[in-house]
XYZ file of C-alpha atoms in Angstrom:
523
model
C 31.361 -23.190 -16.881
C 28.167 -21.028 -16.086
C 27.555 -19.305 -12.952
C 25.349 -20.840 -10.989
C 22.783 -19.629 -8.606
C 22.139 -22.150 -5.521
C 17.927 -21.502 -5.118
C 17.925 -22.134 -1.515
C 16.860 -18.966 0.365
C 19.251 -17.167 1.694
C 18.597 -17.994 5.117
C 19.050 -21.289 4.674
C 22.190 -21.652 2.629
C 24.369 -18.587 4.484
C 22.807 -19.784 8.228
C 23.967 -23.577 7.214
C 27.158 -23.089 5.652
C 27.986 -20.304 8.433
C 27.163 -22.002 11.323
C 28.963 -25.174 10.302
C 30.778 -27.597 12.237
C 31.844 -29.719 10.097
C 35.744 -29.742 10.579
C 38.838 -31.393 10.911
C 41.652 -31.799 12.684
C 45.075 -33.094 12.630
C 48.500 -32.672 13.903
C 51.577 -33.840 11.829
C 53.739 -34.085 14.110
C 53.647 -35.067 17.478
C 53.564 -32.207 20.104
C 51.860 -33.456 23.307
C 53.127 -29.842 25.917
C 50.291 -28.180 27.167
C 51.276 -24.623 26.251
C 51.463 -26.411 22.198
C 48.093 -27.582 22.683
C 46.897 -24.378 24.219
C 48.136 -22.367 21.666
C 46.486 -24.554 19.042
C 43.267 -24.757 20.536
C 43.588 -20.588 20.583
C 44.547 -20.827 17.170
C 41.494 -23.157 16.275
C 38.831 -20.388 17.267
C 40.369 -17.931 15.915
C 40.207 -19.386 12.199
C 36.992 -21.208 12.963
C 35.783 -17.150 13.754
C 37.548 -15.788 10.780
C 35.713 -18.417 8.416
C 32.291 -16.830 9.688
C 33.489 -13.294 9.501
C 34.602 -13.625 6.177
C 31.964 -15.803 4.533
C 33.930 -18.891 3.530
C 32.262 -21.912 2.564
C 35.853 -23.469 4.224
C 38.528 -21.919 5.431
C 41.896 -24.834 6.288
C 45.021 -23.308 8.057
C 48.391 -24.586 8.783
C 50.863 -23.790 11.301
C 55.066 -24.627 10.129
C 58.179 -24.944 11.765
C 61.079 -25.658 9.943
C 60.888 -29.020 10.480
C 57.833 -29.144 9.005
C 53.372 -28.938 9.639
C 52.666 -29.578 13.352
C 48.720 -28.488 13.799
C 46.264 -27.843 11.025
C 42.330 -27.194 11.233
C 39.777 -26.706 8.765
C 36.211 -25.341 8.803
C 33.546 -25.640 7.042
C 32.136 -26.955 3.519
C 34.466 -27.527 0.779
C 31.474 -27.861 -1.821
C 28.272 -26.723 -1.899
C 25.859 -28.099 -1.369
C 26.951 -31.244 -0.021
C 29.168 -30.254 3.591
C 31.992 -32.421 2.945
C 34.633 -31.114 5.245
C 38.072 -29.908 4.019
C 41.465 -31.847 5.023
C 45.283 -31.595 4.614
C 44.683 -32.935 1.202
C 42.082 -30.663 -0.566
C 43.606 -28.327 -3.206
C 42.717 -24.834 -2.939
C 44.173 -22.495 -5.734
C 46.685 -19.779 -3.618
C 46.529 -17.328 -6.200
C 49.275 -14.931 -6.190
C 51.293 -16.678 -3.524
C 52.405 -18.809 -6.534
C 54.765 -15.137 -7.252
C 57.402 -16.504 -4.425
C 58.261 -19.467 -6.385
C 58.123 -17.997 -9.756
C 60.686 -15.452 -8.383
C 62.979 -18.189 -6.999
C 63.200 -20.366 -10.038
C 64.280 -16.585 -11.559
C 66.515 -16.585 -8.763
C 67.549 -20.250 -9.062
C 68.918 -19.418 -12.631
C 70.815 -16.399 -11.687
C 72.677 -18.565 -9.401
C 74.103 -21.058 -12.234
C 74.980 -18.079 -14.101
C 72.274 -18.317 -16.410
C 70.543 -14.705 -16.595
C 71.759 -11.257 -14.304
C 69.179 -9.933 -12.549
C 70.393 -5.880 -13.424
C 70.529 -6.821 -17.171
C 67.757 -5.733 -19.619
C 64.363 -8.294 -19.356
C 64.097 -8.016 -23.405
C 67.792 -10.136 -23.673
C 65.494 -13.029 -22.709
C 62.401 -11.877 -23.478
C 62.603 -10.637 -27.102
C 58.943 -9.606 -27.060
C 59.647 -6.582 -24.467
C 62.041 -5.145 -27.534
C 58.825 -3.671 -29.070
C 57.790 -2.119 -26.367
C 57.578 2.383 -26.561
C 58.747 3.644 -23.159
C 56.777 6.651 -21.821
C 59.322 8.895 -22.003
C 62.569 9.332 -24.020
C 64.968 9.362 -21.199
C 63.289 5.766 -19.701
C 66.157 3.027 -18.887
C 64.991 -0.510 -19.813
C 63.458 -2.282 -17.575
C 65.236 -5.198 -16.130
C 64.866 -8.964 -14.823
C 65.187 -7.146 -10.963
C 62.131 -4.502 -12.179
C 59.901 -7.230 -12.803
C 60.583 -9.580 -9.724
C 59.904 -5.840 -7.526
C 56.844 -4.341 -9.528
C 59.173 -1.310 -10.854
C 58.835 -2.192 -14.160
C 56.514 1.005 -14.326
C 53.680 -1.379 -15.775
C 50.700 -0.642 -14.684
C 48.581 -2.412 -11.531
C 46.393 -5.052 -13.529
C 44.116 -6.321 -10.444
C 41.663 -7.850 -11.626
C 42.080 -8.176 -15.427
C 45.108 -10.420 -15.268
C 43.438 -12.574 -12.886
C 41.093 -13.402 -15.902
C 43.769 -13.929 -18.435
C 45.035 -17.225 -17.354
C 44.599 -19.192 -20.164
C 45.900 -17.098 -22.504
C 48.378 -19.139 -25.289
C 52.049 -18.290 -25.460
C 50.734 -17.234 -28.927
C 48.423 -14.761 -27.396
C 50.716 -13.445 -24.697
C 53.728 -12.825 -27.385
C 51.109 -11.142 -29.727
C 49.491 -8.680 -26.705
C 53.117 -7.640 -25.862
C 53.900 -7.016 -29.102
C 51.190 -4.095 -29.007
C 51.262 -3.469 -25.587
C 51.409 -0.256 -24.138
C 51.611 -1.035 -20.254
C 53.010 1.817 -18.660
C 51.735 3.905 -15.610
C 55.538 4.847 -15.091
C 58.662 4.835 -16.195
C 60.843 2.157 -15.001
C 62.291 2.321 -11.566
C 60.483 5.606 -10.651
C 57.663 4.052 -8.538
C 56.395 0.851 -7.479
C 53.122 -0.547 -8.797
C 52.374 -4.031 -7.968
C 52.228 -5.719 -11.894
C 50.918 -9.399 -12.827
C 51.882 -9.007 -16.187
C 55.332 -8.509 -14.881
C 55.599 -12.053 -13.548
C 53.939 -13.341 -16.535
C 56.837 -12.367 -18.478
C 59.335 -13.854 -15.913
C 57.553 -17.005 -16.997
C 58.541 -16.500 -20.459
C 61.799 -15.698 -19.600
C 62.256 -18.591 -17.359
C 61.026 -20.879 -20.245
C 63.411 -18.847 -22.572
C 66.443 -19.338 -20.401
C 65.603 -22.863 -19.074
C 64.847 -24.216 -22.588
C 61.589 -25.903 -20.554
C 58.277 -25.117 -19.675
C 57.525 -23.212 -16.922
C 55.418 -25.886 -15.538
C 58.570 -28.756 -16.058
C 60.715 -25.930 -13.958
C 58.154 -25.611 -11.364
C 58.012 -29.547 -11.064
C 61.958 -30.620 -11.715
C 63.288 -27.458 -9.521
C 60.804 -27.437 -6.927
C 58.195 -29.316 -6.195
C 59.269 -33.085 -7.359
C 62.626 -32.551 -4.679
C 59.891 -31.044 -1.734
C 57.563 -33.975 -2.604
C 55.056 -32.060 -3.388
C 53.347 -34.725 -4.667
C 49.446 -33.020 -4.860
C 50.520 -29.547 -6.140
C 50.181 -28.530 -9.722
C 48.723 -25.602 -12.225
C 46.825 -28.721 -14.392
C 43.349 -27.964 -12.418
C 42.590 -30.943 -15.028
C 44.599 -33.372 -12.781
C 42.722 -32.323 -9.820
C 38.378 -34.728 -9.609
C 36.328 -32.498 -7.940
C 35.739 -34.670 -4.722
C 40.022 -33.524 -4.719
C 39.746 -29.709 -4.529
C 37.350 -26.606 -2.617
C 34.859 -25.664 -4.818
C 35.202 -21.778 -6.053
C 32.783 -19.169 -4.527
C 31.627 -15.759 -4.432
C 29.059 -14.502 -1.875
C 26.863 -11.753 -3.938
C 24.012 -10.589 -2.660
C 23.696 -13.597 0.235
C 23.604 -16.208 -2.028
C 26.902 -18.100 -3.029
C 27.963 -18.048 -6.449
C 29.817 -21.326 -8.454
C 32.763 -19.784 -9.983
C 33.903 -20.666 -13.175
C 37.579 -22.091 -12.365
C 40.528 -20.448 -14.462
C 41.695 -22.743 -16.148
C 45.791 -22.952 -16.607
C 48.005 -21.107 -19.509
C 50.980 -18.463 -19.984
C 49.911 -16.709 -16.961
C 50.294 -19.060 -14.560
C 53.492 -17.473 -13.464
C 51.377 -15.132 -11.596
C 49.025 -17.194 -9.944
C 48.530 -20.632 -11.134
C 49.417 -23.201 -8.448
C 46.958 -25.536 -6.729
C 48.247 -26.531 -3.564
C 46.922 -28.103 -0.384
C 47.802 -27.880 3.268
C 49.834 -30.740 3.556
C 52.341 -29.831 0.409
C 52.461 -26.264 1.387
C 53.602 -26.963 4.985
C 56.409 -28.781 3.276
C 57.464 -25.598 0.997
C 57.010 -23.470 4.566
C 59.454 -25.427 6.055
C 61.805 -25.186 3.590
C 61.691 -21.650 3.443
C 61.949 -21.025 6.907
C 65.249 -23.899 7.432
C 67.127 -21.678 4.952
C 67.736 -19.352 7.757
C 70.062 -18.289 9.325
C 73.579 -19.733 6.754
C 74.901 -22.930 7.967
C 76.910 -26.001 7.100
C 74.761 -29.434 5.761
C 72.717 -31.136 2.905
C 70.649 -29.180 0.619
C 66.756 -30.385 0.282
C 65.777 -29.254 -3.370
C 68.221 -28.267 -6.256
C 67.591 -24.884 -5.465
C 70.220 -23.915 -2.555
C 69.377 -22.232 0.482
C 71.080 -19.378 -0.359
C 68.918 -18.699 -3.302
C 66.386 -18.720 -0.753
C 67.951 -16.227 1.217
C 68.417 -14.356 -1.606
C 65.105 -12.659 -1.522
C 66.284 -10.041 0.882
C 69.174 -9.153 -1.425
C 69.571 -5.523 -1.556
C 66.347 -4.747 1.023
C 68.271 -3.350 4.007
C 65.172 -3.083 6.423
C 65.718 -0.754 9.776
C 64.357 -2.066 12.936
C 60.916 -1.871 14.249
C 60.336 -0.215 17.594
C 56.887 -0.737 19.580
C 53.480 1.495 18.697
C 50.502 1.557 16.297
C 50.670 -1.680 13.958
C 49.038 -3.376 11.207
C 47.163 -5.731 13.199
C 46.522 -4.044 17.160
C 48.003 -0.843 18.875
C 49.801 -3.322 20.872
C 51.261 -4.494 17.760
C 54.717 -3.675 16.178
C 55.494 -0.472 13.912
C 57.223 -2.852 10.734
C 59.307 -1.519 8.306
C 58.078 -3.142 4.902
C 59.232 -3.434 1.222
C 58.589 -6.032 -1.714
C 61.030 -8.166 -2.879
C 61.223 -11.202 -5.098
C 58.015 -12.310 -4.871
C 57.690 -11.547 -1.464
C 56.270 -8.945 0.893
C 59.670 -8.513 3.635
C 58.943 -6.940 6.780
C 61.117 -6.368 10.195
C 58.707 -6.997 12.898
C 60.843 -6.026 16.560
C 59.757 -9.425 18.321
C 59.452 -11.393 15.142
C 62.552 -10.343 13.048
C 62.294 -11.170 9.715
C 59.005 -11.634 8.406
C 58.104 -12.779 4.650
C 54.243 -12.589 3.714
C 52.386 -12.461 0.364
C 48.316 -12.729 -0.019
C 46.716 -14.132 -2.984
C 43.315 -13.774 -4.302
C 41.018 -15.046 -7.585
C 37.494 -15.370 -8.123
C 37.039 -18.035 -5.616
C 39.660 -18.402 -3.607
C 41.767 -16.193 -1.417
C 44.792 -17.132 1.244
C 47.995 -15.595 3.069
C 50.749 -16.378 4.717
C 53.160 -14.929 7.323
C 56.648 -16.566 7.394
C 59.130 -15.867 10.639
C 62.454 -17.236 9.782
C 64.011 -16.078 13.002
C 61.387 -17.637 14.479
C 61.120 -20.646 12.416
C 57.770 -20.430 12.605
C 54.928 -19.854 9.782
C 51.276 -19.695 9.253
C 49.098 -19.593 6.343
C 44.853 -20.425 5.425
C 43.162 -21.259 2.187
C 39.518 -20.062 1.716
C 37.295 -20.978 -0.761
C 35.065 -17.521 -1.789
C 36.738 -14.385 -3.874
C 39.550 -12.714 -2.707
C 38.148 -13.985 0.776
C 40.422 -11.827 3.231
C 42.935 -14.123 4.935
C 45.153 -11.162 6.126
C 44.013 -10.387 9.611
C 43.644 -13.414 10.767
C 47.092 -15.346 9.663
C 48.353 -11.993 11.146
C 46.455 -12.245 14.198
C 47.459 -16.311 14.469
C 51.504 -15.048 13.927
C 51.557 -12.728 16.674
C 49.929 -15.908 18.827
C 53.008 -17.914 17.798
C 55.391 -15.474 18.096
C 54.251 -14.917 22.141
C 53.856 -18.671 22.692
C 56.415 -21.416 24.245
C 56.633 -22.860 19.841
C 57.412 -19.614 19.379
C 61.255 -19.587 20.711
C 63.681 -19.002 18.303
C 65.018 -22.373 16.952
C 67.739 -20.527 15.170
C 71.150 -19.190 17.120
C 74.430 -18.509 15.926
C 77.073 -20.401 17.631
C 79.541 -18.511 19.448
C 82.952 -17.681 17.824
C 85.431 -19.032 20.266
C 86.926 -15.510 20.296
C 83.410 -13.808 21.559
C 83.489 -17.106 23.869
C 86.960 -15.881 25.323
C 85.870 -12.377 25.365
C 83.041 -12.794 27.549
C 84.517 -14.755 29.991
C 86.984 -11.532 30.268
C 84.039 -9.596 30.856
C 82.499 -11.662 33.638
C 86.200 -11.487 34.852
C 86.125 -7.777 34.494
C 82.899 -7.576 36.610
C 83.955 -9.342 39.370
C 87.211 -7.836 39.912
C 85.684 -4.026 39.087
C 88.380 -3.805 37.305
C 88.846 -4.023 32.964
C 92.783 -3.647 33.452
C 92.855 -7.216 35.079
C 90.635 -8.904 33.112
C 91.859 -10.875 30.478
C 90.992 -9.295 27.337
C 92.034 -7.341 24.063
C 90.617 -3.960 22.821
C 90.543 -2.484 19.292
C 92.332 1.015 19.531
C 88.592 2.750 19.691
C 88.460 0.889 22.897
C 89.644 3.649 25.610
C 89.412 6.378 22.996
C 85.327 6.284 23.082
C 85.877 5.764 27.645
C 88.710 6.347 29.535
C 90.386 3.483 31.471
C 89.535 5.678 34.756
C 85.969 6.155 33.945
C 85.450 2.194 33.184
C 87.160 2.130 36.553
C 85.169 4.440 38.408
C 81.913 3.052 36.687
C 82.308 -0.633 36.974
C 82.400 -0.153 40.489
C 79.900 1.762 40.190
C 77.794 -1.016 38.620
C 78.198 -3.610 40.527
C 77.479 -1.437 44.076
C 73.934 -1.193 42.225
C 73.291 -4.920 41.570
C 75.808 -6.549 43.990
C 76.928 -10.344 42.980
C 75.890 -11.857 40.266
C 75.015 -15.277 38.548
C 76.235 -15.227 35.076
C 74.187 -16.401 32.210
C 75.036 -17.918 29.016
C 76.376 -15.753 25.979
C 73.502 -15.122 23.500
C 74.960 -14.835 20.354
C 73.441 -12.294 18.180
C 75.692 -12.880 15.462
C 79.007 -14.453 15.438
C 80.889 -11.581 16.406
C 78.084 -9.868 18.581
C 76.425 -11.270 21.600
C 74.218 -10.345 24.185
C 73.800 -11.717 28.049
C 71.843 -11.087 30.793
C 73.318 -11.856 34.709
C 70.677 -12.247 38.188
C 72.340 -10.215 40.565
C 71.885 -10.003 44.452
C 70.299 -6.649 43.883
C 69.293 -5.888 40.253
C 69.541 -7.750 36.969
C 72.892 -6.499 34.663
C 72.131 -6.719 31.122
C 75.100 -6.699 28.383
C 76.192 -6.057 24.708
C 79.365 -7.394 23.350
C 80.421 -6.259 19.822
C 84.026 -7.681 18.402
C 86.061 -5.490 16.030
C 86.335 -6.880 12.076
C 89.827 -7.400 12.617
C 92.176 -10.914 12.871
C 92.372 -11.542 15.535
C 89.432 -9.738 16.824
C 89.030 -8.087 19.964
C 86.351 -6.173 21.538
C 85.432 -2.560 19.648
C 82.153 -2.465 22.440
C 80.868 -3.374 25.748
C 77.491 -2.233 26.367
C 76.094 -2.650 30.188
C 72.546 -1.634 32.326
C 71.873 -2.235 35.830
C 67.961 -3.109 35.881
C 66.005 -2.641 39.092
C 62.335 -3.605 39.447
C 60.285 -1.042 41.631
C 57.463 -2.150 44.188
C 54.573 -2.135 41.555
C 56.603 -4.938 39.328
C 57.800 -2.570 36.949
C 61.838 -2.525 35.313
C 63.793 0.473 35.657
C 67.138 1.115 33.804
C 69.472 3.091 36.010
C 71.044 5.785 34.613
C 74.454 3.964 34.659
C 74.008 3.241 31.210
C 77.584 2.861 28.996
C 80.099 1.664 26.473
């Protein structure tokens, strides 16, 4: 397919599609609270704005719990130049998003003992045996190199993108004369589409199936994702956005990719509608629990992602998206960006972006909330706003945590020891146990002294629930006559457990509305 030059005048075509209002607007479920439909209107301007800012013909956007899609909006003109408005069921190709589920059909075989992730990528893909390594001490790479981008391979933005329909043929004879490396493997990360073309030939390899049979059999035929597919050749036209590039104010027709071996990368065609369901999905496999399994891949494959990336917290200060924003720590694995955001928790993002089409999303299983947008013109920027649209959710009444451990009966006796404890000023009386660290770290006499101390600060007190943060850690929070007393509870590893930590802060408020900690502050 040709490019093609629309010959209205610039005015005319950018001013019309820009100022569009041609939209749509559905919720899937039903969510009638005010604060849910404020939110969602909030959310509605801010991608309507973000279509204009960015130049979209259309721009659709979803918003996930982990039940599944409750609001979704789109803007815009999914062709040009006819206006037809975008819905839950146009396709829009995501690009490199399709990474996530390449890497968890990778990770789907690991788990039946199928392939090791730490074992060399050329004992399923024989082609990587040819390869010359840039130095003579280089190990070979592995299955875990390529799911990370430390294969050493070279960034390939945007020639891969235009090597989709490339044959297994052609892909097995470029390897074989490949010379890909920017680095040696595992000595830096460089973000590598030929790397998850390969995974594609090694899930083939491993599966004995296509990689399009795995995607469909593993993943999307159990998710009933009945409208997503690489095939753009299943897809009419009136079904899918059109592809677009703005150049020079005048939109460009892109000639659509058509499907092949490197569709591991960034093949899929999804819509909003399918994807919500694959959110969801992702975001129930948090945190471990007892029940049914909704694919053949088990939630703990899911959860797998994270494997190995041991994140530290994230404090307050300058972040990605405002200064009032979060300072994240960040790393990639398995197909997925994996961030620790300090109101969020864990976050899991990934962009993608062809010639046409660009999109993001931002997933917040602690949360169990998620947001992602399709638009319709090259690598159309999706990142700030899904970004902007998270940190909405994650300050709005959807955005409460769905997901709590239960309380261990043990932490349950515990704390009731504790409020015990408090009311008596004394620990001796309570009825608890203490790992041998216990009075070793603070003296029976100073917990004494200090609990007294305590409660002359916030008087009486109406206790509060135990929050568990795990299920041997807990936190809770008591309304005193005089102060609030907030509290930490940490249980030792041992059977039966008893308490290793007891964290507690008297909090006053001052005449201008402000909290201040006293400096009572112990374990």
């Amino acid at each position: 397919m040709k490019d093609k030059t629309f010959d209205s005048k610039v005015t005319s075509v950018v001013n019309t599609i820009l100022a569009a209002v041609i939209l749509f607007s559905f919720s899937a479920l039903s969510l009638s609270k005010e604060p849910q439909k404020k939110i969602f209107n909030e959310l509605d301007e801010l991608f309507e704005k973000a279509r204009l800012d960015i130049k979209a013909p259309s721009l659709v956007f979803g918003v996930v719990t982990d039940e599944g899609l409750v609001h979704s909006r789109g803007f815009g003109s999914r062709t040009l130049p006819d206006g037809t408005a975008p819905d839950n069921q146009t396709a829009f190709r995501i690009a490199s998003m399709t990474k996530m589920m390449t890497a968890l059909l990778v990770l789907d075989l690991q788990d039946q003992g199928l392939l090791y992730l730490d074992a060399p990528a050329e004992t399923y893909a024989k082609a990587l045996a040819s390869l010359t390594y840039p130095t003579t001490d280089s190990r070979k790479i592995t299955v875990r190199d390529l799911l990370n981008h430390t294969s050493g391979f070279v960034t390939d933005n945007p020639w891969a993108d235009r090597q989709m329909a490339r044959t297994n043929e052609e892909l097995n004879a470029f390897l074989a004369k490949a010379e890909p490396f920017a680095y040696a493997p595992g000595e830096h990360a460089e973000y590598s589409n030929l790397g998850y073309v390969v995974l594609g030939k090694i899930i083939e390899n491993v599966s004995g199936r296509s990689f399009a049979e795995q995607l469909q059999n593993r993943l999307l035929k159990p998710l009933k994702m009945n409208n997503t597919t690489l095939d753009l050749n299943t897809l009419t036209l009136a079904q899918r956005a059109g592809a677009y590039n703005l150049v020079d104010g005048k939109y460009l027709q892109e000639p659509v990719l058509e499907s092949g071996s490197f569709d591991p990368l960034g093949g899929i065609w999804t819509n909003v509608e399918d994807y919500g369901k694959f959110v969801a999905w992702m975001l129930a496999s948090w945190p471990a629990h007892d029940g049914p399994e909704r694919t053949l891949i088990p939630r703990r494959v899911v959860r797998s992602v994270t494997d190995g990336v041991s994140l530290l917290g994230a404090s307050k200060g300058s972040g990605m998206v405002s200064e009032n924003d979060c300072t994240m720590s960040s790393a990639y694995s398995m197909g997925l960006g994996i961030k620790k955001h300090c109101d969020a928790g864990l976050v899991l993002t990934h962009g993608g972006g062809f010639p046409g089409f660009g999109s993001y999303v931002v997933m917040m299983p602690d949360k169990g909330l998620g947001v992602f947008s399709f638009a319709n013109e090259t690598y159309a920027n999706a990142f700030g706003p899904v970004w902007d649209a998270a940190r909405k959710l994650i300050n709005s009444d959807l955005g409460k945590s769905p997901h709590q451990y239960t309380a261990d009966v043990r932490m349950q006796k515990a704390y009731e020891g504790v409020i015990e404890a408090y009311a008596s000023s004394d620990i001796q009386t309570a009825n608890l146990t203490f790992a041998d660290n216990f009075f070793l770290d603070r003296s029976q006499e100073r917990w004494a002294r200090q609990l007294k101390e305590i409660k002359s600060d916030a008087g009486e007190c109406k206790v509060g629930d135990l929050k568990p943060v795990s299920r041997l850690s807990g936190e809770f929070e008591w309304l005193c006559a005089k102060a609030r007393v907030a509290g930490y509870l940490l249980q030792s590893p041992l059977n039966p457990a008893n308490i290793q930590m007891l964290h507690l802060r008297v909090i006053l408020r001052d005449g201008n509305g402000r909290d201040l900690v006293l400096d009572n502050d112990f374990h």
